[in-house]
């Protein structure tokens, strides 16, 4: 057999390389520049096959590089979305959520305009009289439109609409300066109860920043989270009518707000694969202090401790007063190690506190139970509280002034 016959055989029987993989490695190792050129600058069949192997290898390399770039870009997008979701889901007022959403989106993506329209007359919003509460919308970002407008805009479908070329004909960005500046847009339905009750408009100054055929799953997810955030805010508003969301003595969130907050953070941690830590803190011997020195002195200690928790948490955690001398701190994104460090920071911050007139209680201390999701025993949000409570009980049983991390698993 000559080399062309051998080449044809190998081309028709690629399984040949299963028994002789070292031969395939040698072929791939041949430099393309070393290929012999036949008369008239043509390649022999054997050399063409070798060249094709090299072309395939180069194509595969380029494809792998492209996949890596796409994966890195997607990872970056998901990081941005996670932060946006965290920001909007941690707000308890609609105007705060709208403003936070606008700031985060324009800061993290090439977006120059954000617009939210809610359907005036949608049952979900009628119940809470949103338009009556915000008759002029919110800072130009949130506005209201007719109940049927959302359904008409999406032609009855609940999928984002992308316009690669907007030439002053947007149905969402209608101001004169917007018509001139916005060159492409994404319109994303806000879905509650299985129907479109609003639209989120994202406007870009670049043509085809959004275009038909672009992946929209991340846009849909963001809209879903915005719908959840609105639902949470409306729920909190209902709670606010029935009972206060904040504790009057400390200014921290009250226990009534713990359940919806925990539900929200647990859902985020579960879907995003992020850790969530819970700390249950107890001011040691607080009941005895109240009995000995009265509520006024106890309230002063509560307020001082609440200031420390607020300062240490800032935007990092969510703090609740749940009982006499007891508090819960939720730390989204914090693993067990980070939660322990946070607890030690709080304990250290108590050091400067002195109450010399409270004999026997001059130097306040705390006990802390810590639990972190994921954990083999956590199937529901309340399991996080139960494990943190167990850690606190163990800390108190050992004499207090310590922190105990529930066993991880």
mmCIF file of C-alpha atoms in Angstrom:
data_model
loop_
_atom_site.group_PDB
_atom_site.id
_atom_site.type_symbol
_atom_site.label_atom_id
_atom_site.label_comp_id
_atom_site.label_asym_id
_atom_site.label_seq_id
_atom_site.Cartn_x
_atom_site.Cartn_y
_atom_site.Cartn_z
ATOM 1 C CA UNK A 1 0.000 0.000 0.000
ATOM 2 C CA UNK A 2 1.244 3.458 -0.806
ATOM 3 C CA UNK A 3 0.755 6.364 1.566
ATOM 4 C CA UNK A 4 -2.415 7.562 -0.171
ATOM 5 C CA UNK A 5 -4.001 4.113 0.166
ATOM 6 C CA UNK A 6 -2.987 4.022 3.819
ATOM 7 C CA UNK A 7 -4.460 7.478 4.311
ATOM 8 C CA UNK A 8 -7.742 6.500 2.665
ATOM 9 C CA UNK A 9 -7.948 3.366 4.837
ATOM 10 C CA UNK A 10 -7.319 5.343 8.045
ATOM 11 C CA UNK A 11 -9.839 7.980 6.995
ATOM 12 C CA UNK A 12 -12.490 5.294 6.455
ATOM 13 C CA UNK A 13 -11.542 3.332 9.609
ATOM 14 C CA UNK A 14 -10.921 5.851 12.427
ATOM 15 C CA UNK A 15 -11.266 2.993 14.941
ATOM 16 C CA UNK A 16 -7.739 2.037 13.822
ATOM 17 C CA UNK A 17 -6.426 4.630 16.282
ATOM 18 C CA UNK A 18 -8.162 2.886 19.186
ATOM 19 C CA UNK A 19 -5.452 0.209 19.002
ATOM 20 C CA UNK A 20 -2.647 2.594 18.069
ATOM 21 C CA UNK A 21 -3.297 5.826 19.985
ATOM 22 C CA UNK A 22 0.403 6.664 19.983
ATOM 23 C CA UNK A 23 0.233 6.982 16.175
ATOM 24 C CA UNK A 24 -2.574 9.545 16.439
ATOM 25 C CA UNK A 25 -0.513 11.512 18.957
ATOM 26 C CA UNK A 26 2.432 11.496 16.546
ATOM 27 C CA UNK A 27 0.241 12.717 13.684
ATOM 28 C CA UNK A 28 -1.127 15.562 15.814
ATOM 29 C CA UNK A 29 2.406 16.454 16.844
ATOM 30 C CA UNK A 30 3.510 17.040 13.236
ATOM 31 C CA UNK A 31 3.987 20.744 12.520
ATOM 32 C CA UNK A 32 1.887 21.903 9.586
ATOM 33 C CA UNK A 33 4.876 23.734 8.123
ATOM 34 C CA UNK A 34 6.703 20.390 7.789
ATOM 35 C CA UNK A 35 4.079 18.947 5.447
ATOM 36 C CA UNK A 36 5.596 18.120 2.050
ATOM 37 C CA UNK A 37 4.119 20.069 -0.848
ATOM 38 C CA UNK A 38 3.356 18.093 -3.992
ATOM 39 C CA UNK A 39 3.844 19.520 -7.486
ATOM 40 C CA UNK A 40 1.466 22.362 -8.354
ATOM 41 C CA UNK A 41 1.366 23.205 -4.626
ATOM 42 C CA UNK A 42 -1.132 20.440 -3.882
ATOM 43 C CA UNK A 43 -1.095 18.084 -0.913
ATOM 44 C CA UNK A 44 -1.231 14.324 -1.140
ATOM 45 C CA UNK A 45 -4.246 12.569 0.351
ATOM 46 C CA UNK A 46 -2.188 11.542 3.378
ATOM 47 C CA UNK A 47 -0.935 15.060 3.912
ATOM 48 C CA UNK A 48 -4.436 16.488 3.481
ATOM 49 C CA UNK A 49 -5.693 14.195 6.236
ATOM 50 C CA UNK A 50 -2.853 15.307 8.505
ATOM 51 C CA UNK A 51 -3.675 18.923 7.676
ATOM 52 C CA UNK A 52 -7.342 18.314 8.455
ATOM 53 C CA UNK A 53 -6.374 16.883 11.837
ATOM 54 C CA UNK A 54 -4.423 20.070 12.513
ATOM 55 C CA UNK A 55 -7.293 22.256 11.320
ATOM 56 C CA UNK A 56 -9.670 20.337 13.584
ATOM 57 C CA UNK A 57 -7.247 20.752 16.464
ATOM 58 C CA UNK A 58 -7.008 24.517 15.862
ATOM 59 C CA UNK A 59 -10.788 24.752 15.532
ATOM 60 C CA UNK A 60 -11.234 22.790 18.763
ATOM 61 C CA UNK A 61 -8.780 25.088 20.544
ATOM 62 C CA UNK A 62 -10.641 28.171 19.311
ATOM 63 C CA UNK A 63 -13.942 26.611 20.312
ATOM 64 C CA UNK A 64 -12.644 25.748 23.776
ATOM 65 C CA UNK A 65 -11.337 29.291 24.190
ATOM 66 C CA UNK A 66 -14.754 30.596 23.147
ATOM 67 C CA UNK A 67 -16.486 28.285 25.641
ATOM 68 C CA UNK A 68 -14.143 29.500 28.390
ATOM 69 C CA UNK A 69 -14.925 33.133 27.513
ATOM 70 C CA UNK A 70 -18.659 32.409 27.509
ATOM 71 C CA UNK A 71 -18.406 30.530 30.822
ATOM 72 C CA UNK A 72 -16.461 33.387 32.408
ATOM 73 C CA UNK A 73 -18.933 35.952 31.062
ATOM 74 C CA UNK A 74 -21.889 33.898 32.320
ATOM 75 C CA UNK A 75 -20.242 33.515 35.722
ATOM 76 C CA UNK A 76 -19.755 37.282 35.873
ATOM 77 C CA UNK A 77 -23.379 37.867 34.871
ATOM 78 C CA UNK A 78 -24.570 35.457 37.567
ATOM 79 C CA UNK A 79 -22.401 37.207 40.158
ATOM 80 C CA UNK A 80 -23.922 40.541 39.175
ATOM 81 C CA UNK A 81 -27.429 39.079 39.246
ATOM 82 C CA UNK A 82 -26.848 37.553 42.656
ATOM 83 C CA UNK A 83 -25.799 40.945 44.039
ATOM 84 C CA UNK A 84 -28.760 42.662 42.373
ATOM 85 C CA UNK A 85 -31.147 40.067 43.774
ATOM 86 C CA UNK A 86 -29.600 40.402 47.222
ATOM 87 C CA UNK A 87 -29.994 44.171 47.059
ATOM 88 C CA UNK A 88 -33.638 44.205 46.007
ATOM 89 C CA UNK A 89 -34.715 41.274 48.177
ATOM 90 C CA UNK A 90 -33.300 42.900 51.293
ATOM 91 C CA UNK A 91 -35.422 46.044 50.960
ATOM 92 C CA UNK A 92 -38.749 46.434 52.724
ATOM 93 C CA UNK A 93 -40.082 49.509 50.921
ATOM 94 C CA UNK A 94 -41.129 49.667 47.281
ATOM 95 C CA UNK A 95 -39.467 53.020 46.604
ATOM 96 C CA UNK A 96 -36.179 51.710 48.062
ATOM 97 C CA UNK A 97 -36.385 48.567 45.953
ATOM 98 C CA UNK A 98 -37.042 50.499 42.738
ATOM 99 C CA UNK A 99 -34.183 52.917 43.343
ATOM 100 C CA UNK A 100 -31.817 50.096 44.363
ATOM 101 C CA UNK A 101 -32.701 48.129 41.238
ATOM 102 C CA UNK A 102 -32.009 51.106 38.980
ATOM 103 C CA UNK A 103 -28.676 51.885 40.648
ATOM 104 C CA UNK A 104 -27.448 48.282 40.590
ATOM 105 C CA UNK A 105 -28.441 47.549 36.974
ATOM 106 C CA UNK A 106 -26.996 50.754 35.510
ATOM 107 C CA UNK A 107 -23.818 50.286 37.541
ATOM 108 C CA UNK A 108 -23.192 46.664 36.625
ATOM 109 C CA UNK A 109 -24.361 46.487 33.000
ATOM 110 C CA UNK A 110 -24.242 48.720 29.911
ATOM 111 C CA UNK A 111 -27.704 50.081 30.641
ATOM 112 C CA UNK A 112 -28.569 53.780 30.583
ATOM 113 C CA UNK A 113 -32.250 53.556 31.477
ATOM 114 C CA UNK A 114 -34.432 51.340 33.653
ATOM 115 C CA UNK A 115 -38.215 51.563 33.624
ATOM 116 C CA UNK A 116 -40.803 49.572 35.550
ATOM 117 C CA UNK A 117 -44.464 49.669 34.598
ATOM 118 C CA UNK A 118 -47.069 48.036 36.826
ATOM 119 C CA UNK A 119 -50.569 47.245 35.676
ATOM 120 C CA UNK A 120 -53.064 49.628 37.228
ATOM 121 C CA UNK A 121 -56.030 47.489 38.181
ATOM 122 C CA UNK A 122 -54.192 44.180 38.578
ATOM 123 C CA UNK A 123 -55.830 42.354 41.487
ATOM 124 C CA UNK A 124 -52.508 41.901 43.265
ATOM 125 C CA UNK A 125 -51.858 45.633 43.293
ATOM 126 C CA UNK A 126 -55.462 46.780 43.774
ATOM 127 C CA UNK A 127 -55.526 45.008 47.143
ATOM 128 C CA UNK A 128 -52.616 47.115 48.339
ATOM 129 C CA UNK A 129 -53.733 50.338 46.609
ATOM 130 C CA UNK A 130 -50.311 50.859 45.084
ATOM 131 C CA UNK A 131 -51.355 53.600 42.698
ATOM 132 C CA UNK A 132 -53.033 55.455 45.552
ATOM 133 C CA UNK A 133 -49.800 55.191 47.540
ATOM 134 C CA UNK A 134 -47.638 56.299 44.598
ATOM 135 C CA UNK A 135 -49.917 58.369 42.325
ATOM 136 C CA UNK A 136 -46.975 59.916 40.474
ATOM 137 C CA UNK A 137 -44.925 56.736 40.309
ATOM 138 C CA UNK A 138 -41.451 56.575 41.868
ATOM 139 C CA UNK A 139 -38.710 58.924 40.665
ATOM 140 C CA UNK A 140 -39.688 58.441 37.034
ATOM 141 C CA UNK A 141 -38.528 54.813 37.177
ATOM 142 C CA UNK A 142 -41.775 53.191 38.295
ATOM 143 C CA UNK A 143 -44.986 54.093 36.491
ATOM 144 C CA UNK A 144 -48.425 52.607 36.023
ATOM 145 C CA UNK A 145 -50.265 51.624 32.868
ATOM 146 C CA UNK A 146 -53.551 50.020 31.893
ATOM 147 C CA UNK A 147 -54.171 46.477 33.104
ATOM 148 C CA UNK A 148 -54.448 45.097 29.564
ATOM 149 C CA UNK A 149 -51.355 46.907 28.300
ATOM 150 C CA UNK A 150 -48.931 44.329 29.717
ATOM 151 C CA UNK A 151 -50.746 41.406 28.086
ATOM 152 C CA UNK A 152 -50.969 43.296 24.786
ATOM 153 C CA UNK A 153 -47.291 44.235 24.925
ATOM 154 C CA UNK A 154 -46.236 40.588 25.153
ATOM 155 C CA UNK A 155 -48.968 39.276 22.838
ATOM 156 C CA UNK A 156 -50.210 36.947 25.534
ATOM 157 C CA UNK A 157 -46.809 35.259 25.952
ATOM 158 C CA UNK A 158 -44.732 35.486 29.127
ATOM 159 C CA UNK A 159 -41.326 35.802 27.478
ATOM 160 C CA UNK A 160 -38.923 38.766 27.175
ATOM 161 C CA UNK A 161 -38.993 40.817 23.981
ATOM 162 C CA UNK A 162 -35.676 42.086 22.601
ATOM 163 C CA UNK A 163 -35.364 44.932 20.112
ATOM 164 C CA UNK A 164 -31.914 45.262 18.546
ATOM 165 C CA UNK A 165 -32.679 48.549 16.814
ATOM 166 C CA UNK A 166 -34.883 51.107 18.538
ATOM 167 C CA UNK A 167 -35.459 54.246 16.501
ATOM 168 C CA UNK A 168 -37.572 56.368 18.771
ATOM 169 C CA UNK A 169 -40.448 53.891 18.638
ATOM 170 C CA UNK A 170 -40.158 52.341 22.112
ATOM 171 C CA UNK A 171 -43.428 51.771 23.937
ATOM 172 C CA UNK A 172 -41.675 51.923 27.311
ATOM 173 C CA UNK A 173 -39.072 54.681 26.958
ATOM 174 C CA UNK A 174 -41.259 57.507 25.761
ATOM 175 C CA UNK A 175 -39.507 60.660 26.972
ATOM 176 C CA UNK A 176 -37.896 62.800 24.249
ATOM 177 C CA UNK A 177 -34.336 62.368 25.532
ATOM 178 C CA UNK A 178 -34.866 58.621 25.932
ATOM 179 C CA UNK A 179 -36.121 58.237 22.369
ATOM 180 C CA UNK A 180 -32.948 59.843 21.120
ATOM 181 C CA UNK A 181 -30.507 58.010 23.403
ATOM 182 C CA UNK A 182 -31.814 54.440 23.476
ATOM 183 C CA UNK A 183 -30.774 52.239 20.556
ATOM 184 C CA UNK A 184 -31.783 48.784 21.794
ATOM 185 C CA UNK A 185 -34.036 47.511 24.568
ATOM 186 C CA UNK A 186 -35.204 44.486 26.508
ATOM 187 C CA UNK A 187 -38.783 44.264 27.760
ATOM 188 C CA UNK A 188 -39.226 41.651 30.474
ATOM 189 C CA UNK A 189 -42.616 40.653 31.910
ATOM 190 C CA UNK A 190 -43.179 40.800 35.658
ATOM 191 C CA UNK A 191 -45.216 37.721 36.464
ATOM 192 C CA UNK A 192 -47.387 37.264 39.528
ATOM 193 C CA UNK A 193 -49.989 34.559 39.841
ATOM 194 C CA UNK A 194 -49.238 33.285 36.336
ATOM 195 C CA UNK A 195 -50.034 36.532 34.542
ATOM 196 C CA UNK A 196 -48.055 39.531 33.355
ATOM 197 C CA UNK A 197 -48.760 42.353 35.793
ATOM 198 C CA UNK A 198 -45.987 44.637 34.647
ATOM 199 C CA UNK A 199 -42.903 45.113 32.548
ATOM 200 C CA UNK A 200 -39.259 45.913 33.226
ATOM 201 C CA UNK A 201 -37.613 47.918 30.464
ATOM 202 C CA UNK A 202 -33.834 47.999 30.065
ATOM 203 C CA UNK A 203 -32.474 50.518 27.575
ATOM 204 C CA UNK A 204 -28.990 50.534 26.043
ATOM 205 C CA UNK A 205 -27.188 53.244 24.078
ATOM 206 C CA UNK A 206 -25.719 50.534 21.822
ATOM 207 C CA UNK A 207 -27.536 49.011 18.884
ATOM 208 C CA UNK A 208 -27.946 45.254 19.213
ATOM 209 C CA UNK A 209 -26.868 45.256 22.834
ATOM 210 C CA UNK A 210 -30.135 43.347 23.059
ATOM 211 C CA UNK A 211 -31.125 41.396 19.963
ATOM 212 C CA UNK A 212 -33.553 38.697 18.928
ATOM 213 C CA UNK A 213 -31.955 35.330 19.671
ATOM 214 C CA UNK A 214 -30.004 36.483 22.723
ATOM 215 C CA UNK A 215 -30.294 34.188 25.743
ATOM 216 C CA UNK A 216 -32.972 35.564 28.047
ATOM 217 C CA UNK A 217 -32.957 33.077 30.915
ATOM 218 C CA UNK A 218 -30.999 35.430 33.167
ATOM 219 C CA UNK A 219 -33.396 38.288 32.346
ATOM 220 C CA UNK A 220 -36.366 36.069 33.179
ATOM 221 C CA UNK A 221 -34.766 35.047 36.454
ATOM 222 C CA UNK A 222 -34.146 38.663 37.394
ATOM 223 C CA UNK A 223 -37.773 39.527 36.627
ATOM 224 C CA UNK A 224 -38.878 36.554 38.729
ATOM 225 C CA UNK A 225 -36.835 37.828 41.682
ATOM 226 C CA UNK A 226 -38.256 41.317 41.239
ATOM 227 C CA UNK A 227 -41.729 39.790 41.372
ATOM 228 C CA UNK A 228 -40.742 37.955 44.565
ATOM 229 C CA UNK A 229 -39.329 41.179 46.023
ATOM 230 C CA UNK A 230 -42.574 42.999 45.281
ATOM 231 C CA UNK A 231 -44.555 40.166 46.806
ATOM 232 C CA UNK A 232 -42.387 40.351 49.932
ATOM 233 C CA UNK A 233 -42.800 44.110 50.151
ATOM 234 C CA UNK A 234 -46.564 43.811 49.831
ATOM 235 C CA UNK A 235 -46.555 41.090 52.498
ATOM 236 C CA UNK A 236 -44.505 43.302 54.792
ATOM 237 C CA UNK A 237 -46.896 46.146 54.106
ATOM 238 C CA UNK A 238 -49.761 43.909 55.207
ATOM 239 C CA UNK A 239 -47.824 42.966 58.343
ATOM 240 C CA UNK A 240 -47.078 46.610 58.949
ATOM 241 C CA UNK A 241 -50.788 47.370 59.018
ATOM 242 C CA UNK A 242 -51.390 44.629 61.563
ATOM 243 C CA UNK A 243 -48.253 44.960 63.647
ATOM 244 C CA UNK A 244 -45.011 46.857 63.599
ATOM 245 C CA UNK A 245 -42.056 45.455 61.659
ATOM 246 C CA UNK A 246 -39.481 47.116 63.917
ATOM 247 C CA UNK A 247 -38.882 46.705 67.621
ATOM 248 C CA UNK A 248 -39.672 49.945 69.472
ATOM 249 C CA UNK A 249 -36.949 49.550 72.091
ATOM 250 C CA UNK A 250 -34.014 48.811 69.793
ATOM 251 C CA UNK A 251 -35.033 49.901 66.290
ATOM 252 C CA UNK A 252 -34.098 46.438 65.011
ATOM 253 C CA UNK A 253 -36.474 44.252 63.021
ATOM 254 C CA UNK A 254 -39.144 42.667 65.194
ATOM 255 C CA UNK A 255 -39.740 38.930 65.439
ATOM 256 C CA UNK A 256 -42.789 39.270 63.135
ATOM 257 C CA UNK A 257 -40.449 40.043 60.243
ATOM 258 C CA UNK A 258 -38.148 37.068 60.873
ATOM 259 C CA UNK A 259 -40.272 34.425 59.151
ATOM 260 C CA UNK A 260 -40.667 36.155 55.742
ATOM 261 C CA UNK A 261 -37.017 37.237 55.807
ATOM 262 C CA UNK A 262 -35.778 33.748 56.656
ATOM 263 C CA UNK A 263 -38.006 32.247 53.966
ATOM 264 C CA UNK A 264 -36.597 34.673 51.400
ATOM 265 C CA UNK A 265 -32.934 34.186 52.339
ATOM 266 C CA UNK A 266 -33.283 30.390 52.550
ATOM 267 C CA UNK A 267 -34.804 30.327 49.066
ATOM 268 C CA UNK A 268 -31.937 32.416 47.680
ATOM 269 C CA UNK A 269 -29.331 30.224 49.384
ATOM 270 C CA UNK A 270 -30.980 27.063 48.064
ATOM 271 C CA UNK A 271 -31.405 28.202 44.463
ATOM 272 C CA UNK A 272 -28.063 30.000 44.219
ATOM 273 C CA UNK A 273 -26.012 27.386 46.054
ATOM 274 C CA UNK A 274 -24.796 30.032 48.505
ATOM 275 C CA UNK A 275 -24.232 29.547 52.249
ATOM 276 C CA UNK A 276 -26.533 31.138 54.805
ATOM 277 C CA UNK A 277 -25.601 31.463 58.462
ATOM 278 C CA UNK A 278 -27.818 32.141 61.447
ATOM 279 C CA UNK A 279 -26.646 33.412 64.829
ATOM 280 C CA UNK A 280 -28.837 33.306 67.918
ATOM 281 C CA UNK A 281 -27.432 35.660 70.556
ATOM 282 C CA UNK A 282 -28.357 35.942 74.224
ATOM 283 C CA UNK A 283 -27.236 38.618 76.692
ATOM 284 C CA UNK A 284 -25.999 36.578 79.639
ATOM 285 C CA UNK A 285 -28.039 36.848 82.877
ATOM 286 C CA UNK A 286 -30.271 39.520 81.346
ATOM 287 C CA UNK A 287 -33.408 38.399 83.212
ATOM 288 C CA UNK A 288 -31.544 38.527 86.529
ATOM 289 C CA UNK A 289 -30.349 42.030 85.667
ATOM 290 C CA UNK A 290 -33.935 43.156 85.018
ATOM 291 C CA UNK A 291 -35.067 41.721 88.340
ATOM 292 C CA UNK A 292 -32.216 43.437 90.196
ATOM 293 C CA UNK A 293 -32.099 46.840 88.498
ATOM 294 C CA UNK A 294 -35.354 47.280 86.587
ATOM 295 C CA UNK A 295 -36.453 47.710 82.981
ATOM 296 C CA UNK A 296 -34.879 51.139 82.470
ATOM 297 C CA UNK A 297 -31.366 49.782 82.992
ATOM 298 C CA UNK A 298 -32.163 46.747 80.872
ATOM 299 C CA UNK A 299 -33.426 48.948 78.052
ATOM 300 C CA UNK A 300 -30.181 50.936 78.062
ATOM 301 C CA UNK A 301 -28.152 47.728 77.668
ATOM 302 C CA UNK A 302 -30.487 46.533 74.908
ATOM 303 C CA UNK A 303 -30.055 49.788 73.001
ATOM 304 C CA UNK A 304 -26.267 49.736 73.373
ATOM 305 C CA UNK A 305 -26.098 46.145 72.178
ATOM 306 C CA UNK A 306 -28.461 46.878 69.264
ATOM 307 C CA UNK A 307 -26.126 49.686 68.136
ATOM 308 C CA UNK A 308 -23.203 47.264 68.118
ATOM 309 C CA UNK A 309 -25.134 44.700 66.070
ATOM 310 C CA UNK A 310 -26.317 47.347 63.621
ATOM 311 C CA UNK A 311 -22.802 48.729 63.199
ATOM 312 C CA UNK A 312 -21.210 45.314 62.694
ATOM 313 C CA UNK A 313 -23.885 44.086 60.302
ATOM 314 C CA UNK A 314 -24.328 47.215 58.168
ATOM 315 C CA UNK A 315 -25.467 45.844 54.778
ATOM 316 C CA UNK A 316 -23.889 42.445 55.514
ATOM 317 C CA UNK A 317 -26.528 40.940 57.784
ATOM 318 C CA UNK A 318 -30.127 41.261 58.968
ATOM 319 C CA UNK A 319 -30.767 41.676 62.702
ATOM 320 C CA UNK A 320 -33.932 40.833 64.659
ATOM 321 C CA UNK A 321 -34.868 41.149 68.295
ATOM 322 C CA UNK A 322 -36.897 38.061 69.040
ATOM 323 C CA UNK A 323 -37.245 37.896 72.829
ATOM 324 C CA UNK A 324 -36.118 39.439 76.114
ATOM 325 C CA UNK A 325 -32.371 39.762 75.701
ATOM 326 C CA UNK A 326 -32.283 37.529 72.602
ATOM 327 C CA UNK A 327 -31.500 38.335 68.984
ATOM 328 C CA UNK A 328 -31.196 36.603 65.626
ATOM 329 C CA UNK A 329 -28.705 37.618 62.937
ATOM 330 C CA UNK A 330 -28.984 36.238 59.393
ATOM 331 C CA UNK A 331 -25.757 36.381 57.376
ATOM 332 C CA UNK A 332 -26.453 35.664 53.669
ATOM 333 C CA UNK A 333 -23.404 34.333 51.843
ATOM 334 C CA UNK A 334 -21.466 33.645 55.066
ATOM 335 C CA UNK A 335 -20.102 30.163 55.677
ATOM 336 C CA UNK A 336 -19.443 28.715 59.140
ATOM 337 C CA UNK A 337 -15.970 30.235 59.411
ATOM 338 C CA UNK A 338 -17.187 33.712 58.430
ATOM 339 C CA UNK A 339 -20.102 33.429 60.868
ATOM 340 C CA UNK A 340 -17.753 32.522 63.732
ATOM 341 C CA UNK A 341 -15.498 35.471 62.910
ATOM 342 C CA UNK A 342 -18.526 37.761 62.880
ATOM 343 C CA UNK A 343 -19.673 36.452 66.276
ATOM 344 C CA UNK A 344 -16.211 37.008 67.745
ATOM 345 C CA UNK A 345 -16.216 40.553 66.348
ATOM 346 C CA UNK A 346 -19.496 41.264 68.133
ATOM 347 C CA UNK A 347 -18.219 39.754 71.388
ATOM 348 C CA UNK A 348 -15.040 41.832 71.167
ATOM 349 C CA UNK A 349 -17.068 44.985 70.555
ATOM 350 C CA UNK A 350 -18.739 44.472 73.939
ATOM 351 C CA UNK A 351 -15.376 44.989 75.643
ATOM 352 C CA UNK A 352 -15.586 48.794 75.999
ATOM 353 C CA UNK A 353 -19.102 48.627 77.482
ATOM 354 C CA UNK A 354 -19.017 49.330 81.218
ATOM 355 C CA UNK A 355 -21.872 49.703 83.706
ATOM 356 C CA UNK A 356 -20.049 50.317 87.020
ATOM 357 C CA UNK A 357 -23.287 51.081 88.874
ATOM 358 C CA UNK A 358 -24.713 47.638 88.051
ATOM 359 C CA UNK A 359 -22.933 45.572 90.691
ATOM 360 C CA UNK A 360 -22.381 42.061 89.411
ATOM 361 C CA UNK A 361 -23.325 43.049 85.873
ATOM 362 C CA UNK A 362 -20.661 45.673 85.150
ATOM 363 C CA UNK A 363 -19.254 43.835 82.139
ATOM 364 C CA UNK A 364 -21.962 42.420 79.842
ATOM 365 C CA UNK A 365 -21.229 39.214 77.935
ATOM 366 C CA UNK A 366 -23.135 37.211 75.361
ATOM 367 C CA UNK A 367 -23.604 33.585 74.381
ATOM 368 C CA UNK A 368 -24.031 32.667 70.722
ATOM 369 C CA UNK A 369 -25.314 29.630 68.853
ATOM 370 C CA UNK A 370 -24.366 29.382 65.180
ATOM 371 C CA UNK A 371 -25.810 27.275 62.366
ATOM 372 C CA UNK A 372 -24.898 27.337 58.694
ATOM 373 C CA UNK A 373 -26.730 26.132 55.589
ATOM 374 C CA UNK A 374 -26.114 23.796 53.784
ATOM 375 C CA UNK A 375 -26.407 21.146 56.469
ATOM 376 C CA UNK A 376 -27.668 17.571 56.340
ATOM 377 C CA UNK A 377 -30.347 18.313 58.958
ATOM 378 C CA UNK A 378 -31.710 21.410 57.196
ATOM 379 C CA UNK A 379 -34.711 20.701 55.010
ATOM 380 C CA UNK A 380 -36.736 23.831 55.769
ATOM 381 C CA UNK A 381 -35.937 27.436 56.750
ATOM 382 C CA UNK A 382 -36.894 26.955 60.401
ATOM 383 C CA UNK A 383 -34.320 24.151 60.736
ATOM 384 C CA UNK A 384 -31.653 26.858 60.614
ATOM 385 C CA UNK A 385 -33.196 28.554 63.668
ATOM 386 C CA UNK A 386 -33.565 25.236 65.501
ATOM 387 C CA UNK A 387 -29.897 24.336 65.046
ATOM 388 C CA UNK A 388 -28.741 27.812 66.090
ATOM 389 C CA UNK A 389 -31.008 27.523 69.156
ATOM 390 C CA UNK A 390 -29.402 24.192 70.032
ATOM 391 C CA UNK A 391 -25.962 25.789 69.795
ATOM 392 C CA UNK A 392 -27.082 28.620 72.080
ATOM 393 C CA UNK A 393 -28.563 26.171 74.605
ATOM 394 C CA UNK A 394 -25.253 24.295 74.703
ATOM 395 C CA UNK A 395 -23.345 27.568 75.181
ATOM 396 C CA UNK A 396 -25.589 28.584 78.093
ATOM 397 C CA UNK A 397 -25.331 25.132 79.650
ATOM 398 C CA UNK A 398 -21.545 25.485 79.636
ATOM 399 C CA UNK A 399 -21.780 28.708 81.623
ATOM 400 C CA UNK A 400 -22.313 31.335 78.930
ATOM 401 C CA UNK A 401 -19.909 33.914 77.506
ATOM 402 C CA UNK A 402 -19.021 31.666 74.583
ATOM 403 C CA UNK A 403 -20.125 30.726 71.088
ATOM 404 C CA UNK A 404 -20.907 27.256 69.803
ATOM 405 C CA UNK A 405 -21.212 26.198 66.181
ATOM 406 C CA UNK A 406 -23.782 23.489 65.531
ATOM 407 C CA UNK A 407 -22.121 20.409 64.046
ATOM 408 C CA UNK A 408 -21.847 20.734 60.280
ATOM 409 C CA UNK A 409 -22.909 17.934 58.014
#
